[in-house]
XYZ file of N, CA and C in Angstrom:
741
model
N 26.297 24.479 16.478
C 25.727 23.135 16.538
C 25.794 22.506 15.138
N 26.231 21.219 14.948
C 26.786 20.586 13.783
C 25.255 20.221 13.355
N 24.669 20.438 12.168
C 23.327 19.456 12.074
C 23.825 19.021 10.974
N 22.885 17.782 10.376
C 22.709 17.720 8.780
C 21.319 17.864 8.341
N 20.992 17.835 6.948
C 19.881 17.392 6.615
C 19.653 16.739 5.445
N 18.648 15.344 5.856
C 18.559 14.746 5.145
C 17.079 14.706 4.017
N 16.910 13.803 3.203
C 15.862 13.569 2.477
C 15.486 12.518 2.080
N 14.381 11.563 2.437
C 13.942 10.452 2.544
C 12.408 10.441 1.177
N 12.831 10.365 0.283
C 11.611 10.209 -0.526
C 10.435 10.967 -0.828
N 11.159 12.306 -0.279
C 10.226 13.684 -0.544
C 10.599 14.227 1.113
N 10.281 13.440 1.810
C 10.309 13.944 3.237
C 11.607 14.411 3.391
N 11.620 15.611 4.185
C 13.145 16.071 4.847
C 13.207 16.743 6.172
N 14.097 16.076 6.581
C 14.441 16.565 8.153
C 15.389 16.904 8.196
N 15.942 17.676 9.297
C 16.934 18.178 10.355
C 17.226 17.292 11.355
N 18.869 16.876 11.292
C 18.919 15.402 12.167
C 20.136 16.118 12.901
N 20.677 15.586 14.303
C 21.616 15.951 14.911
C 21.753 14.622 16.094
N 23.011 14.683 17.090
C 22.878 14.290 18.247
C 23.852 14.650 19.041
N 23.789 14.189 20.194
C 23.945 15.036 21.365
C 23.425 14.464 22.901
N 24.257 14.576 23.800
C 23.870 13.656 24.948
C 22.986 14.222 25.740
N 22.270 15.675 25.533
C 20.958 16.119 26.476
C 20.004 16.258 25.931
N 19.131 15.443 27.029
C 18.026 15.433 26.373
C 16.919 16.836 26.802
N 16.488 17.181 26.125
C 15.892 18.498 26.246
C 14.035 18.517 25.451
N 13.810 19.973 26.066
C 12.323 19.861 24.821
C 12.586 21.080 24.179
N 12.650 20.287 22.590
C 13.482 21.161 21.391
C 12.209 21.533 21.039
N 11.270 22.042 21.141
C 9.783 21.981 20.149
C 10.456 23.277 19.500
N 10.662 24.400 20.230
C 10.699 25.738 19.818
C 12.075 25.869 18.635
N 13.008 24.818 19.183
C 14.255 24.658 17.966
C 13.537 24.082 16.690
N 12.937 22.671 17.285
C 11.895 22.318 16.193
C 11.544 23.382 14.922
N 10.844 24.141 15.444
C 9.728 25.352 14.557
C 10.900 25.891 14.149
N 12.041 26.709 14.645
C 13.344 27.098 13.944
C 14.023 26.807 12.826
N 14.419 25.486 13.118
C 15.069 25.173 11.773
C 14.339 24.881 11.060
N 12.693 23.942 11.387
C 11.984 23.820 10.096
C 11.518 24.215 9.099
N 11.347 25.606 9.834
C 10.663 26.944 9.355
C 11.737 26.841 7.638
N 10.386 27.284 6.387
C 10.974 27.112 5.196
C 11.543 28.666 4.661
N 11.493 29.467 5.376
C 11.771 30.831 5.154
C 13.235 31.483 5.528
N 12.597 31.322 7.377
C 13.648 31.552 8.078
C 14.502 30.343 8.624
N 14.299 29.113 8.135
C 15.756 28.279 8.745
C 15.644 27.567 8.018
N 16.008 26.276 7.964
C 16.854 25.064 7.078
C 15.803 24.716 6.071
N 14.653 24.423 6.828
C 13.344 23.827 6.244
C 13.470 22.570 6.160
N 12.369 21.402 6.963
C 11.965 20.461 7.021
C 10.706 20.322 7.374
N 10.478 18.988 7.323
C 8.965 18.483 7.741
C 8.982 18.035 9.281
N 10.800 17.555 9.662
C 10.537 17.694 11.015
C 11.713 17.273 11.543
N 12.132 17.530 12.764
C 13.346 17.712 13.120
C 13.604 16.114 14.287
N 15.161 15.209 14.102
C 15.123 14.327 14.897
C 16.193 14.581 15.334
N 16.286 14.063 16.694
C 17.601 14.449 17.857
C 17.829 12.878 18.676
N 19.189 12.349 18.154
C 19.409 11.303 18.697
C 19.971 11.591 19.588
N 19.953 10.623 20.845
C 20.196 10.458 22.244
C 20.787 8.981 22.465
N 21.859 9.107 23.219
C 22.274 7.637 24.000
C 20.936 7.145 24.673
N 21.416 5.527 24.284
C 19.945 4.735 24.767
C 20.748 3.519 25.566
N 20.888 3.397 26.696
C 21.713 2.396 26.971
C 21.456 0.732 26.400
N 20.338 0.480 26.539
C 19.569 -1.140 25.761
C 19.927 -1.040 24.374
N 19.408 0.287 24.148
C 19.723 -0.207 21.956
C 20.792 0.767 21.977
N 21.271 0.811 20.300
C 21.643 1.439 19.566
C 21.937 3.088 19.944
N 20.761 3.933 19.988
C 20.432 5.216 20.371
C 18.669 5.302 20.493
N 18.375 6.538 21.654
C 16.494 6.730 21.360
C 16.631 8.066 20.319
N 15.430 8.218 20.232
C 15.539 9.775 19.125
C 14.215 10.533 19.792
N 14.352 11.994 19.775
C 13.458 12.725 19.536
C 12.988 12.715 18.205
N 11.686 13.324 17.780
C 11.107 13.360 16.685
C 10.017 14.323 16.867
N 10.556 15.305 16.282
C 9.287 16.674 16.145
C 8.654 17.299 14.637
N 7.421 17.638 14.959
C 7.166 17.925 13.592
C 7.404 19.175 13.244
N 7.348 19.655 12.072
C 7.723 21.099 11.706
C 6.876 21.921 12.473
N 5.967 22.090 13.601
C 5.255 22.715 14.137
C 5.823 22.859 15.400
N 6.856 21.521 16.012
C 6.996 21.723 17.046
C 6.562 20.267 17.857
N 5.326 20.174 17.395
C 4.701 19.206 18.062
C 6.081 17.500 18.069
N 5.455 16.685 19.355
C 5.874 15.480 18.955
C 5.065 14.153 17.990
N 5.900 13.533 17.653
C 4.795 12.747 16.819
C 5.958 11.453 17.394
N 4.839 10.344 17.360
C 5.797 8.907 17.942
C 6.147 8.128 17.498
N 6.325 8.903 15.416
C 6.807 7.656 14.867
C 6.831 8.599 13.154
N 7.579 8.151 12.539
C 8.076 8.451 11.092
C 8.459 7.444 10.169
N 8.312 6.546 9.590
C 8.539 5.786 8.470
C 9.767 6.181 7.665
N 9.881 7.604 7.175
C 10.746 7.860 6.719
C 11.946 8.615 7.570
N 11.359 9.274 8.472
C 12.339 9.686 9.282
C 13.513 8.215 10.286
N 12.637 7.590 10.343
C 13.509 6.205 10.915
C 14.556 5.682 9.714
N 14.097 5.604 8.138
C 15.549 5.506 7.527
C 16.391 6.446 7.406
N 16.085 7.401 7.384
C 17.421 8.574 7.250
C 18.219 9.040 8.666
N 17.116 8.736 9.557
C 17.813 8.625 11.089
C 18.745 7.352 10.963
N 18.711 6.330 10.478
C 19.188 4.941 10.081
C 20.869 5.307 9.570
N 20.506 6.070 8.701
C 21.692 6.292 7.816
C 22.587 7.451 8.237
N 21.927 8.139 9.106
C 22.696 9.214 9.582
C 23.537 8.803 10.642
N 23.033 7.657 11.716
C 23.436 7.131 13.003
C 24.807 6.406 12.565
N 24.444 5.880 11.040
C 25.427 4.672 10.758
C 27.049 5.534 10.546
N 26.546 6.299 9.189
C 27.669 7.131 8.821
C 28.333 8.165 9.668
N 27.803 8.726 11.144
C 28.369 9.175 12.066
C 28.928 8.293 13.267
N 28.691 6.351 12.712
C 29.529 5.852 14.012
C 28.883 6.160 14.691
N 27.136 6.221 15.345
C 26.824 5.533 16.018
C 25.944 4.590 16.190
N 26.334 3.705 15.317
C 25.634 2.296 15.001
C 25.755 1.616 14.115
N 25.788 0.630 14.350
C 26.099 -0.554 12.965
C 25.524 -0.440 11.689
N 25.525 -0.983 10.878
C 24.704 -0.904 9.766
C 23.107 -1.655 10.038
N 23.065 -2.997 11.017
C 21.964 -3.170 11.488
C 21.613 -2.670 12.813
N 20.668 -1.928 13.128
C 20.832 -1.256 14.331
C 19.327 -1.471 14.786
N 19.012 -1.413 15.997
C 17.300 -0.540 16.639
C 18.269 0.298 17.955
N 16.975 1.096 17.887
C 16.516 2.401 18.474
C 15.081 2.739 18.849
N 14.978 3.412 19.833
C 13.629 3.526 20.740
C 12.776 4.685 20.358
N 11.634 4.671 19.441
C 11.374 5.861 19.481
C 10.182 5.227 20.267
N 9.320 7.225 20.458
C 7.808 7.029 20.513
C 7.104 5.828 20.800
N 6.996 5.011 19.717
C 6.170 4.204 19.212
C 6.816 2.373 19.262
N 7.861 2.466 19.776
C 8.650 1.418 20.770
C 9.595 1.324 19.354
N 10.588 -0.163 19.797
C 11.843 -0.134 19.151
C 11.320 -0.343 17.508
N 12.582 0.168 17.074
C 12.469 0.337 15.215
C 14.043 -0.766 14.814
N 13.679 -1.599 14.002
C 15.149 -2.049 13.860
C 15.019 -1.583 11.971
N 16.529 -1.413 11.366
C 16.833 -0.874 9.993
C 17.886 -1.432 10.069
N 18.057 -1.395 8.705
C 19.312 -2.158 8.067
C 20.263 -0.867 7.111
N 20.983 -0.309 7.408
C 21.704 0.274 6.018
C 22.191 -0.235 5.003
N 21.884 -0.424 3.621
C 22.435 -0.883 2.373
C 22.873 0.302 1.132
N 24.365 0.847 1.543
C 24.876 1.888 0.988
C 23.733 2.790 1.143
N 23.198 3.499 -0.045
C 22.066 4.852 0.133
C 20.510 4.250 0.329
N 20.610 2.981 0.464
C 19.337 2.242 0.489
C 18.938 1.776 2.348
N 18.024 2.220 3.024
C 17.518 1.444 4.072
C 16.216 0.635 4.299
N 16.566 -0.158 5.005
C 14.858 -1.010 4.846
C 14.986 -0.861 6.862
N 13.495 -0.345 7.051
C 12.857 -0.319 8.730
C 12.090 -1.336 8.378
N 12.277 -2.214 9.789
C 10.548 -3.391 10.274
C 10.641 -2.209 10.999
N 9.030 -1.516 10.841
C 8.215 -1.037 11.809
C 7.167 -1.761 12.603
N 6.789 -1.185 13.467
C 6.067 -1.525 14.576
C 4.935 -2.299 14.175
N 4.313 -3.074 15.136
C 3.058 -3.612 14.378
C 1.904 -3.228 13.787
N 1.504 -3.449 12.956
C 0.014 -2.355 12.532
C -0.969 -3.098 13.197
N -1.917 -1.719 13.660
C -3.205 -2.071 14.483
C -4.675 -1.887 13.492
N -5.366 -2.258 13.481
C -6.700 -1.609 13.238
C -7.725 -1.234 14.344
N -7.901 0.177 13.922
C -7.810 1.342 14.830
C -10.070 0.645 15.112
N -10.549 0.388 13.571
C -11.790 0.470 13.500
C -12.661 -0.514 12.065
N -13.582 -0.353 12.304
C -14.032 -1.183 10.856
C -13.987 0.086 9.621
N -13.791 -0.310 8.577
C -14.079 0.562 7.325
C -15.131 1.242 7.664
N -15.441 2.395 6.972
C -17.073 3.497 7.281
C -16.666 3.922 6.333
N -18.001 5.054 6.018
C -18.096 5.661 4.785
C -18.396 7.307 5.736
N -17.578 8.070 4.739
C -17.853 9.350 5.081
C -17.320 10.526 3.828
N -18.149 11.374 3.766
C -17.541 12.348 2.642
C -17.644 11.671 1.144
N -18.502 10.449 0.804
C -18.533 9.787 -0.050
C -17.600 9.102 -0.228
N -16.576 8.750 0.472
C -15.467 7.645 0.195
C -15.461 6.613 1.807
N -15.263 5.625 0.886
C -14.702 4.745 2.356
C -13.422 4.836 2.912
N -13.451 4.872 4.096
C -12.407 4.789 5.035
C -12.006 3.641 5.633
N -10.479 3.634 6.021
C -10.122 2.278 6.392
C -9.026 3.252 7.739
N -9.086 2.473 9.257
C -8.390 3.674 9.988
C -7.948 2.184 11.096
N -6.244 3.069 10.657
C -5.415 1.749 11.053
C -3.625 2.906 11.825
N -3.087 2.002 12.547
C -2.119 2.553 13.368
C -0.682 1.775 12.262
N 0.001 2.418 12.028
C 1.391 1.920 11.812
C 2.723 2.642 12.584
N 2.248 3.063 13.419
C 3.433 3.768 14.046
C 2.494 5.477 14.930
N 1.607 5.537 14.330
C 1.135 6.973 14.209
C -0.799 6.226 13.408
N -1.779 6.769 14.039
C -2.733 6.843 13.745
C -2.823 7.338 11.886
N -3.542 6.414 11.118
C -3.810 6.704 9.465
C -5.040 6.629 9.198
N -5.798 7.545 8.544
C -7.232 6.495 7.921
C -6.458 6.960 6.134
N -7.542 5.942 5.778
C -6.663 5.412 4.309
C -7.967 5.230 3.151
N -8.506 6.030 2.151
C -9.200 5.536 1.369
C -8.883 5.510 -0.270
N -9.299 4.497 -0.508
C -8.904 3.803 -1.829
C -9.867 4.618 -3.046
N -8.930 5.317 -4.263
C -9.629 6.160 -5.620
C -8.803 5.915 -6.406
N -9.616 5.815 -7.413
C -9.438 5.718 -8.828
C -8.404 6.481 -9.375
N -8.394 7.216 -8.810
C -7.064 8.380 -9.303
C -6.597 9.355 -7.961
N -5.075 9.763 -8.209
C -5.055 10.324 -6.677
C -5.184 11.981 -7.316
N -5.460 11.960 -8.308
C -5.486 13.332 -8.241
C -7.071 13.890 -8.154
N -7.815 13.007 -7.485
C -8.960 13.000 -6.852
C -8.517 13.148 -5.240
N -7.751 13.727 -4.673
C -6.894 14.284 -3.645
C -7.546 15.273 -3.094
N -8.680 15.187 -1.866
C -9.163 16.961 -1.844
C -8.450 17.168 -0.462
N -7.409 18.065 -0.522
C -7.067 18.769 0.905
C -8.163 19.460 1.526
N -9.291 19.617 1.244
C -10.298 20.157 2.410
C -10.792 19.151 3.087
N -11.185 18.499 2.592
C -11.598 16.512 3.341
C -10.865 15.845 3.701
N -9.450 16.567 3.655
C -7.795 15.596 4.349
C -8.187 16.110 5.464
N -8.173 17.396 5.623
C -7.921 18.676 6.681
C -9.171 18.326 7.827
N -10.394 18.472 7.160
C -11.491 17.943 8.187
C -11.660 16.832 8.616
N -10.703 15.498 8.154
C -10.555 14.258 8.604
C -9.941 14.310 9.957
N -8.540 15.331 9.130
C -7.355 14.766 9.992
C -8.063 15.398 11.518
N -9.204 16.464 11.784
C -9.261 16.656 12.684
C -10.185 16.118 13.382
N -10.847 15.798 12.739
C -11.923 14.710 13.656
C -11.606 13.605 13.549
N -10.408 13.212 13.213
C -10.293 11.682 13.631
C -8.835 11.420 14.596
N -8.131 13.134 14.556
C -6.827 12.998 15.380
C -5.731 12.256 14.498
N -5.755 12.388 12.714
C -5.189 11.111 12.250
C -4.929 11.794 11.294
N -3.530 11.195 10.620
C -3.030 11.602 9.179
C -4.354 11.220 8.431
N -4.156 11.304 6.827
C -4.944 11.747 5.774
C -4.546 11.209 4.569
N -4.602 9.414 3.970
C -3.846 9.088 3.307
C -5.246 8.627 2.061
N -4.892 9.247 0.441
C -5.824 9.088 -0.642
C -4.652 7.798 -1.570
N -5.298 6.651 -1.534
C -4.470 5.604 -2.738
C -4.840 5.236 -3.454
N -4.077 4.845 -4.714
C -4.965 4.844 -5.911
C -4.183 2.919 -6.213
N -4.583 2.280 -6.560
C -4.157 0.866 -6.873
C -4.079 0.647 -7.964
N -2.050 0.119 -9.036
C -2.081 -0.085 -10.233
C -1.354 -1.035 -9.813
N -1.963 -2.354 -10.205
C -1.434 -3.470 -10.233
C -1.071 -4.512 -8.584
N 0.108 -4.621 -8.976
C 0.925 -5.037 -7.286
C 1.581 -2.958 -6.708
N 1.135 -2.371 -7.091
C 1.562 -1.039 -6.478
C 0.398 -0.108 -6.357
N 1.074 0.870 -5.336
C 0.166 2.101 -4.780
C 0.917 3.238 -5.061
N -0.152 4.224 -5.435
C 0.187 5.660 -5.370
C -0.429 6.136 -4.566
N 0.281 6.862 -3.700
C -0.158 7.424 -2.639
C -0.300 9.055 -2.268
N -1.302 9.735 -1.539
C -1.078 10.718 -1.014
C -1.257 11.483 0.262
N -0.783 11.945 1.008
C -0.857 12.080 2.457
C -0.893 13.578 2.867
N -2.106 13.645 3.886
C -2.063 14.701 4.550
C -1.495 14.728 5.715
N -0.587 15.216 5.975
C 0.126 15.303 7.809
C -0.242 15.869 8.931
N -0.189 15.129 9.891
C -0.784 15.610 11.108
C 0.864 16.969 11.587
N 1.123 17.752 12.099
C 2.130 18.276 12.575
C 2.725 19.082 11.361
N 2.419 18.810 10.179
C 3.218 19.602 9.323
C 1.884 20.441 8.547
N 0.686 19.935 8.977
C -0.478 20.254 8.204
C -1.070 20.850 7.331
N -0.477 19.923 6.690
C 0.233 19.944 4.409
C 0.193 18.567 4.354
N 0.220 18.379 3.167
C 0.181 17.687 2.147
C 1.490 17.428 2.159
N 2.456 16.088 2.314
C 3.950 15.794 2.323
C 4.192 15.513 1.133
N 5.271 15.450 0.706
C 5.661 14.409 -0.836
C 5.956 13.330 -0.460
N 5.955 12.715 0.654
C 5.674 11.475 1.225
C 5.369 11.853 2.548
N 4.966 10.216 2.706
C 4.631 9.736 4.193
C 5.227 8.433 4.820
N 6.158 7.689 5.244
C 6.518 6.153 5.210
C 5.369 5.717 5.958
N 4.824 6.532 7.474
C 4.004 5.669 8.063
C 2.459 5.432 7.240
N 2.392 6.609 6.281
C 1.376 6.503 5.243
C 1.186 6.007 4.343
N 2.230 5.476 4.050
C 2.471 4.324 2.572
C 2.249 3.110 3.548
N 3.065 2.830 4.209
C 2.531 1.618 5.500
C 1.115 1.272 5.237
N 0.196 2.141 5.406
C -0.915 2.086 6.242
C -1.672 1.576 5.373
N -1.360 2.351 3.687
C -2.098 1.689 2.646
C -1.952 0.792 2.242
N -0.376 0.524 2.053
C -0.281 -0.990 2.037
C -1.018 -1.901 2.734
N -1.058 -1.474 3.899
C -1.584 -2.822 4.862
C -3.256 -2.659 5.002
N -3.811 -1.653 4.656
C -4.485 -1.689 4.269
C -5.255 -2.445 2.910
N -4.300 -2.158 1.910
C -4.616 -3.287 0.528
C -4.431 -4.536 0.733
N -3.453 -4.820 1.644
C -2.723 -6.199 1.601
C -3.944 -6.771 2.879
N -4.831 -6.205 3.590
C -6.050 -6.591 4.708
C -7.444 -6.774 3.246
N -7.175 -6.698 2.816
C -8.723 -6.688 1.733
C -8.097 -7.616 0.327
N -6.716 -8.045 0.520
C -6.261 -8.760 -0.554
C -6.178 -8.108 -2.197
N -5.423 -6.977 -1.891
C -5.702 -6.293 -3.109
C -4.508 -5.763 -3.978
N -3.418 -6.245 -2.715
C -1.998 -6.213 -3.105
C -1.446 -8.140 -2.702
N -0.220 -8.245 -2.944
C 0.374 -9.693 -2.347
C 1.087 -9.294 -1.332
N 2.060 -9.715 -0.968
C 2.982 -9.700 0.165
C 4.301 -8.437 0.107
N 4.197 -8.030 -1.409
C 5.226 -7.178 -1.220
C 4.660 -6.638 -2.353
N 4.861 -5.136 -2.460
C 4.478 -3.979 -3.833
C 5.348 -2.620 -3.537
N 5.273 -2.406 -4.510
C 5.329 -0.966 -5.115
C 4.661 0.089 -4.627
N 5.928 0.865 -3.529
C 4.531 2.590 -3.770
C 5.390 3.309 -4.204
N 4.306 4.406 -4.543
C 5.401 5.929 -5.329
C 4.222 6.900 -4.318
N 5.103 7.290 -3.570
C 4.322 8.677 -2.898
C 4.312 10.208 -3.805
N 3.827 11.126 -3.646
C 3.685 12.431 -4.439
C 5.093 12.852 -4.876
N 5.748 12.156 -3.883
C 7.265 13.066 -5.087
C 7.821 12.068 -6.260
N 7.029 10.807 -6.501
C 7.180 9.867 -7.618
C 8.265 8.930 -6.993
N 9.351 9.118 -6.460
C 9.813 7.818 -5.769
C 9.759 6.269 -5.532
N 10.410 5.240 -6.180
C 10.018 3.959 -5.780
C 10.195 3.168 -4.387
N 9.648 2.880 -3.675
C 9.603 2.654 -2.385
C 9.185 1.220 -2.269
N 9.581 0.199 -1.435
C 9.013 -0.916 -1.328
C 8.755 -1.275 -0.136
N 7.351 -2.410 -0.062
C 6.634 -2.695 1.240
C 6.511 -4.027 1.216
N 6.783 -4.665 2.397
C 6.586 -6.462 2.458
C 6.310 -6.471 3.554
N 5.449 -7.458 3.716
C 4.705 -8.146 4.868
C 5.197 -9.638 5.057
N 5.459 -10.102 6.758
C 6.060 -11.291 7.091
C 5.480 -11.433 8.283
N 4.738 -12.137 8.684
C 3.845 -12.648 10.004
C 3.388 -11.230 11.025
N 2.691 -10.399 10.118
C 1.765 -9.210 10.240
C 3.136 -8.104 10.921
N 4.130 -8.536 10.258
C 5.464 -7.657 10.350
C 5.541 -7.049 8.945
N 5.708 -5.221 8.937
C 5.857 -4.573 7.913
C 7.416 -4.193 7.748
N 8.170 -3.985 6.624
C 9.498 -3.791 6.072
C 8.775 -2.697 5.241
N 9.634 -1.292 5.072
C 9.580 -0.339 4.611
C 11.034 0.135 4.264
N 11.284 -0.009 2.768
C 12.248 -0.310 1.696
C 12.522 0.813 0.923
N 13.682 1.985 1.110
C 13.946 2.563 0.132
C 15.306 3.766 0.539
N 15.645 4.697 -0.920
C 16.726 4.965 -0.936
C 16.790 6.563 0.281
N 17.670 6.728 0.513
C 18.034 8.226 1.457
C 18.883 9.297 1.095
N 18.630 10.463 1.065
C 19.807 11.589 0.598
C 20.324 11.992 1.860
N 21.353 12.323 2.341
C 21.981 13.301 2.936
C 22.156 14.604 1.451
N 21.121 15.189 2.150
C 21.435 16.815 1.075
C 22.432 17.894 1.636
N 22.964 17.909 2.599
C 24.269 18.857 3.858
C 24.614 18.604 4.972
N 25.530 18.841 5.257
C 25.687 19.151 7.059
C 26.765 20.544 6.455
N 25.470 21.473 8.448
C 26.300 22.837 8.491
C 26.192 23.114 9.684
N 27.186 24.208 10.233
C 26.632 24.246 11.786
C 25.640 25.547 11.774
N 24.570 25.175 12.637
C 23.048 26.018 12.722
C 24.016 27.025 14.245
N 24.080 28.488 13.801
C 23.855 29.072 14.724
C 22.885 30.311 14.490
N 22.207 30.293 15.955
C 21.247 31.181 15.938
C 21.379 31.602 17.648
């Protein structure tokens, strides 16, 4: 089986396609696995979509499904393009309904889905929370520094609230961000739907403008703009191989 794998701003997946559609969870955990196979955060499997472009599977390194990736939608973007099947502007159906991206050489920009607010701000664990949908359920609280980051209060969030785990810190028109993952349940070197969330989160309390700067944990420049409560999620993609996976 031909795969590649790519790397989206810390994040990395295992991308392939193929005309059956199947439930890969257990391939999922295979190749993700950082020991015994390729290692990713989560594995996507494009499929003929007759309306768009292509649909995709999207699994997390556990196996599980998740109905939406920020970053996995540009490197799925760039992988679809450079294998001919799809234009350089394309949508595709995931999860979380259609995604349209643009390829610009190693650069892609996704409009993702609309952001929801899930709830009002609350306070818990001594920080406020802000808990909002960009593709995938986020709560999002704003510190002074992210290396005020506690993975034990990501971990007990993410489970009582069913929701990623995003800590941002605000310099200027930009965010630094950090994310706990639902499905990979770690700490990512990014998140796209988690940089999303803070953004739109800052940009709901007026604390960013219409477009900024994030750098997620692997330092990366990434860009976010807002256009009639429409989010654009802006940045560069690696293809790091293609090999064929047999097992």
């Amino acid at each position: 089986m031909q795969i590649a794998k790519y790397n989206a701003s810390g994040n990395d997946f295992v991308i392939f396609h193929t005309f059956y559609e199947l439930d890969r969870s257990k391939l999922a955990q295979e190749l993700c696995h950082r020991q015994k196979g390729v290692g990713a955060d989560g594995l996507i499997v494009l499929l003929p979509q007759g309306e768009y472009d292509f649909k995709w599977q999207f699994y997390n390194s556990d196996g599980s499904v998740a109905s939406m990736c920020g970053n996995g939608t540009r490197a799925c973007a760039h992988y679809a393009y450079t294998q001919g099947l799809a234009p350089k502007q394309m949508r595709f159906l995931t999860g979380a309904g259609v995604i349209q991206s643009e390829v610009i050489g190693s650069v892609v920009e996704t409009e993702l889905t609309t952001p929801k607010v899930l709830s009002e701000s609350f306070e818990e664990n001594g920080l406020t929370w802000h808990f909002c949908d960009t593709g995938v359920p986020h709560l999002v609280t704003f510190v002074e520094d992210v290396a005020l980051f506690d993975k034990m209060i990501a971990r007990q969030m993410r489970y009582k609230y069913n929701a990623n785990v995003n800590y941002a810190m605000l310099e200027e028109n930009a965010l630094h961000v950090r994310t706990y993952e639902r499905g990979v349940e770690d700490e990512t070197l990014a998140c796209g739907t988690g940089m999303a969330a803070c953004f739109y989160s800052a940009y709901r309390q007026k604390r960013v403008g219409q477009n900024a700067k994030v750098y997620p944990r692997s330092g990366e420049e990434l860009f976010m703009r807002i256009e009639d409560q429409t989010l654009f999620f802006k940045g560069a993609v690696q293809k790091v191989f293609e090999t064929v996976w047999e097992h």
